Amino acid sequence: MSKPSEFTISVRSEDPKKKDKPENGEKDKEEGSSKLLKDVKAKDSKEDEGEELSEEDLQLKNELEMLVERLKESNTELYRPALETLRTLIRTSTSSMTSVPKPLKFLRPHYPDLQALYETWPISEEKSLFADILSVLAMTYSDTQPRGTLKYRLLSASLRPADSPLADPGTWGHEYVRHLAAELGDEYTIREEEDVKPETPTLGEDGVGGKPEVKLPGTIEGLRALARQCAVFLLGHNAEPDAVDLLEELEIVEDIAKLVDDNTYGRVCQYMIRCVNLLPPPDDISFLRTAHTIYVQHQKFPEALALAIRLGNPDLIREDFNAPGNPLMKRQLAFLLARAQIPLEWLHPPSDDNADADADVDFQEELPEDLLECLSNSRLSAHFREFGKELGVAEAKSLEDVYKSHLENTRPGATANVDSARGNLAGTFVNAFVNAGFGNDKLMVEADEGNSWIYKNKDHGMMSAAASLGLSLLWDTDVGLSHVDKYTYSAEEHIKAGALFATGILNSGVRTEADAALALLGEFTENKSVPLKTSAIMGLGLAYAGSHREDLLPFLLPHVADDTLSMEISSLAALALGFIFVGSENGEVTGTILQTLMEKFDRDDKSLDEKWARFMALGLGLLYLGLQDASDATIETLKAIDHPISKTAQIMVEACSFAGTGNVLKVQAMLHHCDEHIDASGGDKEKEKEKDKENKEENKEAKEEKRDDTFQAFAVLAVALIAMGEDIGAEMSLRQFNHLMHYGGPITRKSVPLAIGLVSTSNPQLPILDTLSKYSHDNDLSVALNAIFAMGLVGAGTNNARLAQMLRQLAGYYYKEPDCLFMVRIAQGLVHMGKGTIGLNPFFADRSIMSRPAVAGLLATITAFTDAKAFVLDKYHWMLYFLVTAMYPRFLITLDEELNNVPVTVRVGQAVDVVGQAGKPRTISGFQTHQTPVRLGTTDRSELATEEYIPFAHVLEGFVILQKNPGWEKEDKMEV
């Protein structure tokens, strides 16, 4: 130890010599840190300060310079102590957040010399230590010599003996780790690009020139190991997002699961889940999977199950559901699965094919009664009516309560050409939507025998009227069936058809052991009568939406393939299969639909040109809902069909596959479709004018041109469908819709309002309402009509007063246009849906999970509106009932261990995104305190006001099971 002590003395002895020229040193120092000296206000004060600073700083500066000199001397004995002192000085220098640490500042001018010096040293441990120090100094040169910090870090590591690795990068401080992290990302990207060329893994000292393209030592694995070290440091210092980003850049994000602990996992997972919407395809899935792994490690089952549902992975869902031992937790998970309408079959272990049916029955028996009840949503109706009573909306509303026509400003004495049947038909739907689920409306359920509203409608209107019974008694399978039953024996074909459809609607989203819908509707799928057949097919589609039940295939598949049937029946059968097997990529159904399309094309069948073909395409698309790349093969197959419907189908399949992902590239592709031959059709119209008198062939071509642009309507809807999952994308899409509205052709313009309705279902924001209000007065009536319907979608179930006022004005404005007036009425019904308790938004659990059956219902309804004149305004107005799969109560009901209502105080406010913010910020803003049960808007979030109960769910929404907090009362008593 003699040498170090000798060394410290020598520093002291040299100090006074240098003091001879303080001005010089002073000047030197000022140059080095001109931007950091703030005291250039008054001269005298500056001198005082300068003197004061210079004492220690000069000493430090001289000491550092002396150490640098030491390294240049030939005496190798002194290297080690000099380096160690340098290291200590740099590490212990504390500085304010804004300024460069003093040692780095003073050593900056010497950096080039030290670099040159480094090259001359032989390989040794000292050299490794030197490289480590240069790595820190390189931070000051990061702009001129890219990736210097990383270069010397790797060199230093390569010079160490295997048994004593380099110290953790965190010992050099936070800034150093951040530099390293940034440079690791750059270096990895460069290596990836160079992978095409042969790689030279280790280049020693010769690759060190000051050129920007430096070849660094070490393998990719080495880079990753260093990244893991940095990530551990970042996680320990509240920089979770930086750690995730670093591992993502090096493509090892799965590894973060091993690095997180109890304190950091929550923030890491939140950040990763928020990133999912902004990542390109393979990464978004890997992020969800990693977050899922972390949640499972930390026993956070509801969060894990929510991610498993988003991934749509049956195995993960089954594991998560069976993981917790606590029966209450299992019930909570069962409620979550029921809300997402996950097929029951996914929960039982896969069995052999031969024992399939028996295993199914066994499994149903295996599940405890209480879990089955939660899983099949059978208590939904009772809870919903209870909820209505609590909110004071249990009383049935009459049509006048909704229309408030005394507030409409119609001119006195101006009698509209009232088509009473049309008015009554609108009344049917309004009554059904407004009183949905309460089962006590005056027109249908409570009406006296023979005085029912059904008989106030004509022909096909009767079908919708009878079907509205199903909506009124929604989810109430027992009472509902007895009410509907009497109409199934009606001699009037349309009433009977309506009753069958009502049976399907009733069972939507609820499972019963009796399987009444299949028992009652199965036989009618073979019926000769078209209304009975179609309503039975669609009834099955709605009743079993999202259930993936193979036993329904024999009832529906033959109708798709049978070429003796009309396109109407084939397409509706395909659509019903799309509903039932939504997001399942069921090979049998896909194959059959593709086969049918191809055969029809080969036979040059005219049915492909029919308006119904779009529903067949939609049925195909729904099978791939949310499956991303799984649909590639199907899209390729469709390209082989040289017919306009093929283009429509390709767009639909692709849009459904990426629904709710916010995938930017797909949105761009869809926008390309939107602008395809807008000019062409414009040119054609002029040609038509010139050649109007020419022969029929020309007319035929004109027709071709007209028919051919249906796909654009779906391309516009596709933009909305892909962008709807996430706020930023949705906002950006609105701007695109604005452009399309200005410059698009008639077919594009007609679909824009529908797309806007899809992007913000049940989420009425002012800018959107204003836009739709403008479109609802468009010169093109079909645009206006769709805009009015979109207003209904945007405000569905919100009771939005401003929207209700707009619709009343429209009712006055269009009092002579029966079609538009009909639509205004329907929109009014939608806005007051379930008296303001039922929403249509397909996203739930804090708008993170997309319900596939809900999207299917919305899409089917909107598809019917792409040609409203041919469907909804013709005799297929019953298509409005497709919305039923998306209808779900917007409530928070808190239950105790016995699943009985328990009122607790909760705060409800606007949800605030707090991911990545420091500390524990408030997750809601502008809250009000209520007793549960409460109604939650689309963008609302709630939290318990006291710690008295512990919730089992991670998001307070829908049914939440609470458990008494054992520590709560004690605290209370202590306060007393």
mmCIF file of N, CA and C in Angstrom, residues 31-66:
data_model
loop_
_atom_site.group_PDB
_atom_site.id
_atom_site.type_symbol
_atom_site.label_atom_id
_atom_site.label_comp_id
_atom_site.label_asym_id
_atom_site.label_seq_id
_atom_site.Cartn_x
_atom_site.Cartn_y
_atom_site.Cartn_z
ATOM 1 N N GLU A 31 -14.182 28.476 -20.371
ATOM 2 C CA GLU A 31 -14.428 28.004 -21.735
ATOM 3 C C GLU A 31 -15.156 26.659 -21.697
ATOM 4 N N GLY A 32 -14.662 25.803 -20.810
ATOM 5 C CA GLY A 32 -15.230 24.450 -20.765
ATOM 6 C C GLY A 32 -16.702 24.445 -20.435
ATOM 7 N N SER A 33 -17.159 25.384 -19.661
ATOM 8 C CA SER A 33 -18.548 25.285 -19.224
ATOM 9 C C SER A 33 -19.291 26.590 -19.411
ATOM 10 N N SER A 34 -19.049 27.241 -20.551
ATOM 11 C CA SER A 34 -19.652 28.563 -20.719
ATOM 12 C C SER A 34 -21.160 28.522 -20.511
ATOM 13 N N LYS A 35 -21.820 27.440 -20.991
ATOM 14 C CA LYS A 35 -23.277 27.476 -20.902
ATOM 15 C C LYS A 35 -23.771 27.186 -19.496
ATOM 16 N N LEU A 36 -22.884 26.699 -18.638
ATOM 17 C CA LEU A 36 -23.356 26.358 -17.313
ATOM 18 C C LEU A 36 -23.156 27.482 -16.316
ATOM 19 N N LEU A 37 -22.370 28.514 -16.717
ATOM 20 C CA LEU A 37 -22.146 29.601 -15.759
ATOM 21 C C LEU A 37 -23.287 30.592 -15.871
ATOM 22 N N LYS A 38 -24.068 30.680 -14.817
ATOM 23 C CA LYS A 38 -25.236 31.558 -14.904
ATOM 24 C C LYS A 38 -24.956 32.903 -14.259
ATOM 25 N N ASP A 39 -23.837 32.992 -13.473
ATOM 26 C CA ASP A 39 -23.637 34.230 -12.715
ATOM 27 C C ASP A 39 -22.796 35.229 -13.498
ATOM 28 N N VAL A 40 -23.322 35.684 -14.627
ATOM 29 C CA VAL A 40 -22.609 36.715 -15.379
ATOM 30 C C VAL A 40 -23.413 38.005 -15.265
ATOM 31 N N LYS A 41 -24.073 38.192 -14.098
ATOM 32 C CA LYS A 41 -24.928 39.371 -13.921
ATOM 33 C C LYS A 41 -24.079 40.592 -13.620
ATOM 34 N N ALA A 42 -23.439 40.602 -12.422
ATOM 35 C CA ALA A 42 -22.619 41.752 -12.051
ATOM 36 C C ALA A 42 -21.188 41.291 -11.922
ATOM 37 N N LYS A 43 -20.217 42.215 -12.296
ATOM 38 C CA LYS A 43 -18.832 41.786 -12.416
ATOM 39 C C LYS A 43 -18.268 41.362 -11.066
ATOM 40 N N ASP A 44 -18.480 42.228 -10.045
ATOM 41 C CA ASP A 44 -17.848 41.923 -8.755
ATOM 42 C C ASP A 44 -18.353 40.601 -8.190
ATOM 43 N N SER A 45 -19.681 40.412 -8.292
ATOM 44 C CA SER A 45 -20.209 39.159 -7.748
ATOM 45 C C SER A 45 -19.578 37.985 -8.482
ATOM 46 N N LYS A 46 -19.352 38.204 -9.777
ATOM 47 C CA LYS A 46 -18.789 37.115 -10.567
ATOM 48 C C LYS A 46 -17.421 36.736 -10.032
ATOM 49 N N GLU A 47 -16.641 37.767 -9.720
ATOM 50 C CA GLU A 47 -15.286 37.479 -9.255
ATOM 51 C C GLU A 47 -15.334 36.687 -7.953
ATOM 52 N N ASP A 48 -16.203 37.193 -7.026
ATOM 53 C CA ASP A 48 -16.300 36.495 -5.735
ATOM 54 C C ASP A 48 -16.627 35.030 -5.957
ATOM 55 N N GLU A 49 -17.703 34.827 -6.770
ATOM 56 C CA GLU A 49 -18.168 33.458 -7.017
ATOM 57 C C GLU A 49 -17.040 32.654 -7.633
ATOM 58 N N GLY A 50 -16.422 33.258 -8.661
ATOM 59 C CA GLY A 50 -15.376 32.566 -9.397
ATOM 60 C C GLY A 50 -14.287 32.105 -8.454
ATOM 61 N N GLU A 51 -13.872 32.979 -7.552
ATOM 62 C CA GLU A 51 -12.831 32.620 -6.597
ATOM 63 C C GLU A 51 -13.279 31.400 -5.817
ATOM 64 N N GLU A 52 -14.563 31.520 -5.347
ATOM 65 C CA GLU A 52 -15.065 30.481 -4.459
ATOM 66 C C GLU A 52 -15.091 29.134 -5.185
ATOM 67 N N LEU A 53 -15.575 29.187 -6.429
ATOM 68 C CA LEU A 53 -15.662 27.958 -7.206
ATOM 69 C C LEU A 53 -14.282 27.413 -7.482
ATOM 70 N N SER A 54 -13.406 28.288 -7.822
ATOM 71 C CA SER A 54 -12.126 27.815 -8.354
ATOM 72 C C SER A 54 -11.342 27.019 -7.315
ATOM 73 N N GLU A 55 -11.545 27.321 -6.041
ATOM 74 C CA GLU A 55 -10.771 26.606 -5.021
ATOM 75 C C GLU A 55 -10.857 25.098 -5.230
ATOM 76 N N GLU A 56 -12.115 24.557 -5.041
ATOM 77 C CA GLU A 56 -12.253 23.106 -5.159
ATOM 78 C C GLU A 56 -12.107 22.664 -6.602
ATOM 79 N N ASP A 57 -12.744 23.438 -7.492
ATOM 80 C CA ASP A 57 -12.754 23.002 -8.887
ATOM 81 C C ASP A 57 -11.347 22.935 -9.448
ATOM 82 N N LEU A 58 -10.566 23.950 -9.110
ATOM 83 C CA LEU A 58 -9.193 23.954 -9.629
ATOM 84 C C LEU A 58 -8.447 22.751 -9.083
ATOM 85 N N GLN A 59 -8.678 22.516 -7.802
ATOM 86 C CA GLN A 59 -7.989 21.384 -7.193
ATOM 87 C C GLN A 59 -8.383 20.095 -7.923
ATOM 88 N N LEU A 60 -9.704 19.959 -8.151
ATOM 89 C CA LEU A 60 -10.212 18.766 -8.834
ATOM 90 C C LEU A 60 -9.625 18.678 -10.239
ATOM 91 N N LYS A 61 -9.628 19.824 -10.920
ATOM 92 C CA LYS A 61 -9.170 19.849 -12.308
ATOM 93 C C LYS A 61 -7.707 19.447 -12.364
ATOM 94 N N ASN A 62 -6.925 20.025 -11.455
ATOM 95 C CA ASN A 62 -5.500 19.720 -11.475
ATOM 96 C C ASN A 62 -5.262 18.262 -11.123
ATOM 97 N N GLU A 63 -6.049 17.797 -10.170
ATOM 98 C CA GLU A 63 -5.884 16.403 -9.783
ATOM 99 C C GLU A 63 -6.151 15.497 -10.984
ATOM 100 N N LEU A 64 -7.242 15.809 -11.690
ATOM 101 C CA LEU A 64 -7.607 14.990 -12.848
ATOM 102 C C LEU A 64 -6.513 15.063 -13.905
ATOM 103 N N GLU A 65 -6.051 16.273 -14.163
ATOM 104 C CA GLU A 65 -5.019 16.417 -15.196
ATOM 105 C C GLU A 65 -3.774 15.626 -14.815
ATOM 106 N N MET A 66 -3.468 15.697 -13.511
ATOM 107 C CA MET A 66 -2.297 14.986 -13.030
ATOM 108 C C MET A 66 -2.462 13.467 -13.254
#
